[in-house]
Tab-separated table of C-alpha atoms and ligand atoms in Angstrom:
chain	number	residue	atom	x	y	z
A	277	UNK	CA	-12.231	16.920	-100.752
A	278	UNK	CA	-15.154	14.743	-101.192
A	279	UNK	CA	-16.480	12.688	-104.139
A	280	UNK	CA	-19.353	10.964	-102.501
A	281	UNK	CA	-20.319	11.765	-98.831
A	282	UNK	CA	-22.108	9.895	-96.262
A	283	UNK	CA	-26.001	11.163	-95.406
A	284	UNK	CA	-26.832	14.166	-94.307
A	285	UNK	CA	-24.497	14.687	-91.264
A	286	UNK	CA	-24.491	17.716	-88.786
A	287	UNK	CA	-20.811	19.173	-87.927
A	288	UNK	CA	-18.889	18.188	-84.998
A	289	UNK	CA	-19.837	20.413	-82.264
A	290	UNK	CA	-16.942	21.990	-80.265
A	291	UNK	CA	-18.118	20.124	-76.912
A	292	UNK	CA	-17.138	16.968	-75.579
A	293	UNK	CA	-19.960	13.866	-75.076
A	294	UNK	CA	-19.032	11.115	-72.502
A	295	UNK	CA	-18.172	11.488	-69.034
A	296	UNK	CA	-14.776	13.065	-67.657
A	297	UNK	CA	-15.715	12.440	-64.032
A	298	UNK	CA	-16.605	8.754	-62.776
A	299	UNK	CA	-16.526	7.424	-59.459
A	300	UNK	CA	-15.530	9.948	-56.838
A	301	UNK	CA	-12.076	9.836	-56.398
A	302	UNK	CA	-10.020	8.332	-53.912
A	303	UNK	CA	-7.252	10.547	-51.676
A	304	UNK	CA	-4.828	9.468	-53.861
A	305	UNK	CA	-6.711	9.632	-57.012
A	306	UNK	CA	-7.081	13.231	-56.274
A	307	UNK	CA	-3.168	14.066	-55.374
A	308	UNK	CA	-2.345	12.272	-58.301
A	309	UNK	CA	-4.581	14.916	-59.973
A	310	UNK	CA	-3.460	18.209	-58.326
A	311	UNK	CA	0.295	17.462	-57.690
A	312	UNK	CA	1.501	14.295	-60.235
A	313	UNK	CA	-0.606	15.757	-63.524
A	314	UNK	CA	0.691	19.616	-63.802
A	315	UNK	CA	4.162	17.959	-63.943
A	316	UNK	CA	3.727	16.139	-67.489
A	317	UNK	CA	1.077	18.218	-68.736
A	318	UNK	CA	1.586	20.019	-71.819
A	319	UNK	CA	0.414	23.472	-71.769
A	320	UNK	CA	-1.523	25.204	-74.671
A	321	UNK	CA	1.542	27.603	-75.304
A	322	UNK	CA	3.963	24.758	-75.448
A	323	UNK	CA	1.676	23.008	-77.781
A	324	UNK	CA	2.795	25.621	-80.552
A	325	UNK	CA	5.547	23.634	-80.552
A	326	UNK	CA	5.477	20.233	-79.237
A	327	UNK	CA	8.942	18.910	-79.380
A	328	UNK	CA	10.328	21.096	-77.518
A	329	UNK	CA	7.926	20.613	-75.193
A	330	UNK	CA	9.407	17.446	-74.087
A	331	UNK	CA	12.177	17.490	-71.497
A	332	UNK	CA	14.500	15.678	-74.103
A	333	UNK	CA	14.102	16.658	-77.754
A	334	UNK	CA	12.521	13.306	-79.288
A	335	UNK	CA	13.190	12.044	-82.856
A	336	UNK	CA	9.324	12.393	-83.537
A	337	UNK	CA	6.110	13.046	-81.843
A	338	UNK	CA	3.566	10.853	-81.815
A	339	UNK	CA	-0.550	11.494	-80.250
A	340	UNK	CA	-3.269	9.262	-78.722
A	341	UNK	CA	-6.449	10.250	-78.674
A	342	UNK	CA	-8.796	8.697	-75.690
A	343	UNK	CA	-5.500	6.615	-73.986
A	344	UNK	CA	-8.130	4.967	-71.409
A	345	UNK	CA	-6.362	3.616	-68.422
A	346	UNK	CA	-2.933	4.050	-70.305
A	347	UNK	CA	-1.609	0.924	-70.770
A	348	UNK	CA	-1.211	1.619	-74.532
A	349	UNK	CA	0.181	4.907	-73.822
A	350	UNK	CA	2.780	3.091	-71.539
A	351	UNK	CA	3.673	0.638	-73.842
A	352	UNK	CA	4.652	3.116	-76.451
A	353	UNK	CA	6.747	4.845	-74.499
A	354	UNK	CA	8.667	1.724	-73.198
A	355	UNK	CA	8.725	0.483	-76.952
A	356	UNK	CA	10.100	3.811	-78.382
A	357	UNK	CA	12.398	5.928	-75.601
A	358	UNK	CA	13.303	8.420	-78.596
A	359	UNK	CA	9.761	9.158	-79.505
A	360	UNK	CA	7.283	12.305	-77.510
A	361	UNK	CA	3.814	10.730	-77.263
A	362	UNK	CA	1.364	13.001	-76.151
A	363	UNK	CA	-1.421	11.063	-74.713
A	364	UNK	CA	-5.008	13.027	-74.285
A	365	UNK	CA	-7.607	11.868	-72.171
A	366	UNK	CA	-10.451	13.699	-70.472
A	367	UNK	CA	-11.568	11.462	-68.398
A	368	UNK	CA	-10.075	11.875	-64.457
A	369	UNK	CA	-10.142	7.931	-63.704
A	370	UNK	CA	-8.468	7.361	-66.614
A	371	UNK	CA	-5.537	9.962	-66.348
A	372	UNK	CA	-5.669	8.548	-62.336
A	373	UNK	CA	-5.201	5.141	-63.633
A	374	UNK	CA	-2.040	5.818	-66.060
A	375	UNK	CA	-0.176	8.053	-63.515
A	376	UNK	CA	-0.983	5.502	-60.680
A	377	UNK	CA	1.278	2.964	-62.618
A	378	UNK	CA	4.210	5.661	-63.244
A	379	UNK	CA	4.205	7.225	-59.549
A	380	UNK	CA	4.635	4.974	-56.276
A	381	UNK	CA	2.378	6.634	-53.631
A	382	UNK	CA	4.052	8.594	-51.495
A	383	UNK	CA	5.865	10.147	-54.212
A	384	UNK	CA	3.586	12.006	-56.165
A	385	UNK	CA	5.409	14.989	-56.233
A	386	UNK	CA	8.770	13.712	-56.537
A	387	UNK	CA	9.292	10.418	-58.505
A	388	UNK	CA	10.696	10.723	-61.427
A	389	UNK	CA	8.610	11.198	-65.249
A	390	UNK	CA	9.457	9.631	-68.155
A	391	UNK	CA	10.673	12.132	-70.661
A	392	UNK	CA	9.203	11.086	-73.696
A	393	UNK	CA	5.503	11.211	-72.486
A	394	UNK	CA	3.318	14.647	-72.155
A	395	UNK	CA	-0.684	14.403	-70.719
A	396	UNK	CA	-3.160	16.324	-72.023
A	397	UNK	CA	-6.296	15.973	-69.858
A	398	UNK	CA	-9.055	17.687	-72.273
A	399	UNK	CA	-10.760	16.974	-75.576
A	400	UNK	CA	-7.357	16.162	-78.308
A	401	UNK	CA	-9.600	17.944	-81.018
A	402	UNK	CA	-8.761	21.601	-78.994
A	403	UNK	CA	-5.179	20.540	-78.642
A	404	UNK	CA	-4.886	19.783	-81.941
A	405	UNK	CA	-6.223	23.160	-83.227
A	406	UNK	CA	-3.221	24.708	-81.152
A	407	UNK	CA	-0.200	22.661	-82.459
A	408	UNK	CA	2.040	23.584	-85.583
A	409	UNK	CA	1.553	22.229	-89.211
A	410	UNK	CA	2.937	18.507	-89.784
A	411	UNK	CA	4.250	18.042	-86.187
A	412	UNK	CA	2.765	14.431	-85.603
A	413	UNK	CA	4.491	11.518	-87.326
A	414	UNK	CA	1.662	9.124	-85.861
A	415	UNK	CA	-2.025	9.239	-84.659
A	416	UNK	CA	-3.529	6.716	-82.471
A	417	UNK	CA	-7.316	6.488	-81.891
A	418	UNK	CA	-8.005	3.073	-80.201
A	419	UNK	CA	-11.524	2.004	-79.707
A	420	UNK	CA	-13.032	5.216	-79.781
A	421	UNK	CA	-16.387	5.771	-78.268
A	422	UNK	CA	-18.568	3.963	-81.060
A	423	UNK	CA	-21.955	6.456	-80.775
A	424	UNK	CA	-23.894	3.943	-82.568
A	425	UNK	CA	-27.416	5.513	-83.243
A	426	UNK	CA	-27.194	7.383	-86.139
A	427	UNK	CA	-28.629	10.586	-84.519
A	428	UNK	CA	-25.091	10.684	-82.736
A	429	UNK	CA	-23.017	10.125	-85.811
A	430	UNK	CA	-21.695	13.588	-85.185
A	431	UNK	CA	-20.072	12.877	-82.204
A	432	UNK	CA	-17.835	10.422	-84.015
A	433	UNK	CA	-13.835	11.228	-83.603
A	434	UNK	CA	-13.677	9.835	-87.261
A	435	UNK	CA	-15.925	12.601	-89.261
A	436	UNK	CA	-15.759	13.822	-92.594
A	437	UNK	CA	-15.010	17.508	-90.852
A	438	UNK	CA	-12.343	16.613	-88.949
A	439	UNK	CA	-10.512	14.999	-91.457
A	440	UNK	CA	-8.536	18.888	-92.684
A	441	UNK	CA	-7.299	18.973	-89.183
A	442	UNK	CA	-6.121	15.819	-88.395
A	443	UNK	CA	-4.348	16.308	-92.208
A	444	UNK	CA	-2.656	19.490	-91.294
A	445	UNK	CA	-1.115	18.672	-88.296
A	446	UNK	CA	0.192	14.919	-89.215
A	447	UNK	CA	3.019	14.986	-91.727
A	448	UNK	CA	2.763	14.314	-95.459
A	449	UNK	CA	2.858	9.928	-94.991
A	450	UNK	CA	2.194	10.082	-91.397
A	451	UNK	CA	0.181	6.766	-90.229
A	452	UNK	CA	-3.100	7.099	-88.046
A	453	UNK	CA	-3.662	3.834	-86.635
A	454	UNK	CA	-7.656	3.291	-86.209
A	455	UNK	CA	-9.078	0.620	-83.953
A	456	UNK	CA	-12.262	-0.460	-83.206
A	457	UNK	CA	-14.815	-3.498	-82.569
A	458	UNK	CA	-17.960	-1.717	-82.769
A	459	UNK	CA	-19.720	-2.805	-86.274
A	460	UNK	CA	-21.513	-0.135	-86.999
A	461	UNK	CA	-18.277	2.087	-86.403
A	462	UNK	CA	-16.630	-0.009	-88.609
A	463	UNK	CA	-19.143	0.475	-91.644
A	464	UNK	CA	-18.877	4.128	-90.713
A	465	UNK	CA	-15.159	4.067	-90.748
A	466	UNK	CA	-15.361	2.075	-94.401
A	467	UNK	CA	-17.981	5.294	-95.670
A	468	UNK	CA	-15.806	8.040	-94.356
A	469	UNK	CA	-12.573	6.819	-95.769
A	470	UNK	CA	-14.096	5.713	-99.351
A	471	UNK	CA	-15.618	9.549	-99.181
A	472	UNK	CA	-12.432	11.143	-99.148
A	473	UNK	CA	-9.194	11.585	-100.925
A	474	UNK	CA	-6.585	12.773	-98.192
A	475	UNK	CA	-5.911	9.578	-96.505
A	476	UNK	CA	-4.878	6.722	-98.604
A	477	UNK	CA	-7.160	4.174	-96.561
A	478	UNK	CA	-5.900	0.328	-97.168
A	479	UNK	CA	-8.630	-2.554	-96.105
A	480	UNK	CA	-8.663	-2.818	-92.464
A	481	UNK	CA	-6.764	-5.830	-90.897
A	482	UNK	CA	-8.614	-8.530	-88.617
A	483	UNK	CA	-5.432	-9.319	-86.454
A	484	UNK	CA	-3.915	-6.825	-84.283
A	485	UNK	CA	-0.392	-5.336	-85.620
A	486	UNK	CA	2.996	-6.970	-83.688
A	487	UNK	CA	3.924	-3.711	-83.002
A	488	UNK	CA	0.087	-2.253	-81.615
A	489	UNK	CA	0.035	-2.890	-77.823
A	490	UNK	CA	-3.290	-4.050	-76.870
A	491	UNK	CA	-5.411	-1.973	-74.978
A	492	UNK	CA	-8.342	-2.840	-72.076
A	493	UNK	CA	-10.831	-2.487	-74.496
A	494	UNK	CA	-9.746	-4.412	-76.829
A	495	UNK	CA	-9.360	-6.927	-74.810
A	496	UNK	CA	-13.029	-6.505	-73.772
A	497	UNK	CA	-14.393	-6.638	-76.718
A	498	UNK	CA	-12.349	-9.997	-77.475
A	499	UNK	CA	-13.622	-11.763	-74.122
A	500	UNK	CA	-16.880	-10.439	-75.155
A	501	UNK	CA	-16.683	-12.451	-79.039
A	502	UNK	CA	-16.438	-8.828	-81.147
A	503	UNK	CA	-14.173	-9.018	-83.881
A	504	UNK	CA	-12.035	-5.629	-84.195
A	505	UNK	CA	-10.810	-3.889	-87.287
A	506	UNK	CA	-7.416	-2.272	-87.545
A	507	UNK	CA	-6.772	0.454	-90.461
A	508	UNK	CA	-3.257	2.035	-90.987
A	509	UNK	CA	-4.225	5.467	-92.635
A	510	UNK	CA	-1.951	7.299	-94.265
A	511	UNK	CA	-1.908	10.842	-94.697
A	512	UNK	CA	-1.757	11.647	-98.776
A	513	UNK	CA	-0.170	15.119	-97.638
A	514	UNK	CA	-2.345	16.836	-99.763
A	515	UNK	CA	-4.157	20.340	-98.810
A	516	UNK	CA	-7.029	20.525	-97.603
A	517	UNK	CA	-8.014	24.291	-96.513
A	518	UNK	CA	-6.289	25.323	-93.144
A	519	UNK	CA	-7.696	22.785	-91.214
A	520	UNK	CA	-8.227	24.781	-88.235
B	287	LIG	C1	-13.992	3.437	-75.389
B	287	LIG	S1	-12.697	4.256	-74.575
B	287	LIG	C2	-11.234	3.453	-75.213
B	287	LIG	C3	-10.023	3.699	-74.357
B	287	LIG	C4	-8.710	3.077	-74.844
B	287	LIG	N1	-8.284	3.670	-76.096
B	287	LIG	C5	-8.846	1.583	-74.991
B	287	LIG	O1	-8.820	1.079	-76.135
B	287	LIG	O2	-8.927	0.891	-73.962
B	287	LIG	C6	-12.652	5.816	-75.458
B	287	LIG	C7	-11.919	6.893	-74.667
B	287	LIG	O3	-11.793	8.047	-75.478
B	287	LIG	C8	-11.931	9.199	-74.647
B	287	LIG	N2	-12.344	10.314	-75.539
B	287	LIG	C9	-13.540	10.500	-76.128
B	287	LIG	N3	-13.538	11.606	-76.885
B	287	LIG	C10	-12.294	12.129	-76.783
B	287	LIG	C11	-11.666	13.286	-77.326
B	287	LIG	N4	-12.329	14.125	-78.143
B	287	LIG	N5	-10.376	13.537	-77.009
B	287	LIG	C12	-9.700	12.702	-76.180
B	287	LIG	N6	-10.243	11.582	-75.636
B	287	LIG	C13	-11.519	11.298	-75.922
B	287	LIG	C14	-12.994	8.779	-73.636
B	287	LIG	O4	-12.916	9.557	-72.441
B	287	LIG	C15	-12.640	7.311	-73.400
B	287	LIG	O5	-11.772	7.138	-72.303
């Protein structure tokens, strides 16, 4: 698939950097963890085939990788009541954070779930090794943890290795939507995409899309005087091994 690849650059390893546990969680944190989460998690057998997993059969199914506190997440699903989002995100005060918005307290086991939105609470590389062929009609990765030194370049989401996956299970002109403020992830972003030949990679935009909800770290970096990129990649739908 390549024509000129970045340096030397060591495989993705099948473990997950960056923390999944934070402060210690309140009482409610935790119910929100052992009674609100099983109910819109999708399981690994269900993720052979993700729109059914939904509650109502959506028109398309859409995945965010690292969703944060959620409020992107949340937005889409507002925005787009006929679309499944599956929103991954290992990190517990994260997940607490989106399901605290959806569920009054109280009513963690009862109040109602929006139908069009399915959690999974692990790394999204291992869920997306489970699901079917070109079931993903978009891909969001927002602001992904930059891993700046260069010694840590394979613990980028964005990797040259990744790339047959994320091919296999988006559909042939399926957009992945690519965020992020960190310079030297943009350069790296720039090198990966002018490496390959399965995503048809257009310049990055410097303005946030009308239809992108922003996200906390975005606004971060704003507040903060970053300037963040935005690349629309689309997948080229050609075939690239079995991406597994
Ligand atoms: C810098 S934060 C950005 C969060 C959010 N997208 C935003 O823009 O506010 C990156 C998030 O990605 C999550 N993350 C890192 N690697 C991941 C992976 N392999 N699968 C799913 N989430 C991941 C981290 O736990 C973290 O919450």
């Amino acid at each position: 698939m390549s024509r000129r690849m970045p340096a030397p650059l060591k495989p993705p390893p099948e473990r997950l950097y960056g923390r999944s546990r934070g402060h210690t969680l309140r009482p409610r944190q935790e119910k929100l963890l052992a009674v609100t989460l099983p109910r819109l998690t999708l399981s690994v057998d269900a993720a052979a085939n993700p729109r059914a997993a939904f509650p109502r059969t959506p028109a398309a199914v859409w995945l965010e990788v690292g969703f944060g506190s959620g409020e992107h997440a949340l937005a889409q699903i507002a925005a787009h009541p006929d679309i499944g989002l599956i929103a991954c995100e290992p990190f517990e005060n994260g997940i607490c954070s989106l399901l605290s918005r959806l569920v009054p307290e109280g009513e963690e086991a009862t109040a109602p779930l929006p139908p069009n939105l399915l959690l999974w609470p692990d790394d999204a590389r291992v869920l997306m090794r489970h699901l079917p062929d070109s079931c993903l009609d978009r891909l969001f990765l927002l602001f992904p943890d930059p891993w700046p030194k260069a010694r840590h370049a394979k613990r980028r989401f964005v990797h040259p290795a990744l790339l047959p996956l994320l091919a296999r299970v988006l559909r042939p002109g399926a957009a992945w939507r690519v965020a992020t403020d960190d310079p030297t992830y943009q350069a790296w972003v720039a090198e990966v995409m002018a490496a390959q030949d399965v995503f048809h990679a257009a310049p990055p935009g410097e303005q946030r899309p009308p239809d992108w909800p922003p996200t906390r770290y975005e606004a971060k970096a704003l507040r903060e005087g970053r300037r963040p990129l935005y690349w629309t990649l689309v997948n080229g739908g050609r075939e690239v091994g079995d991406g597994r």
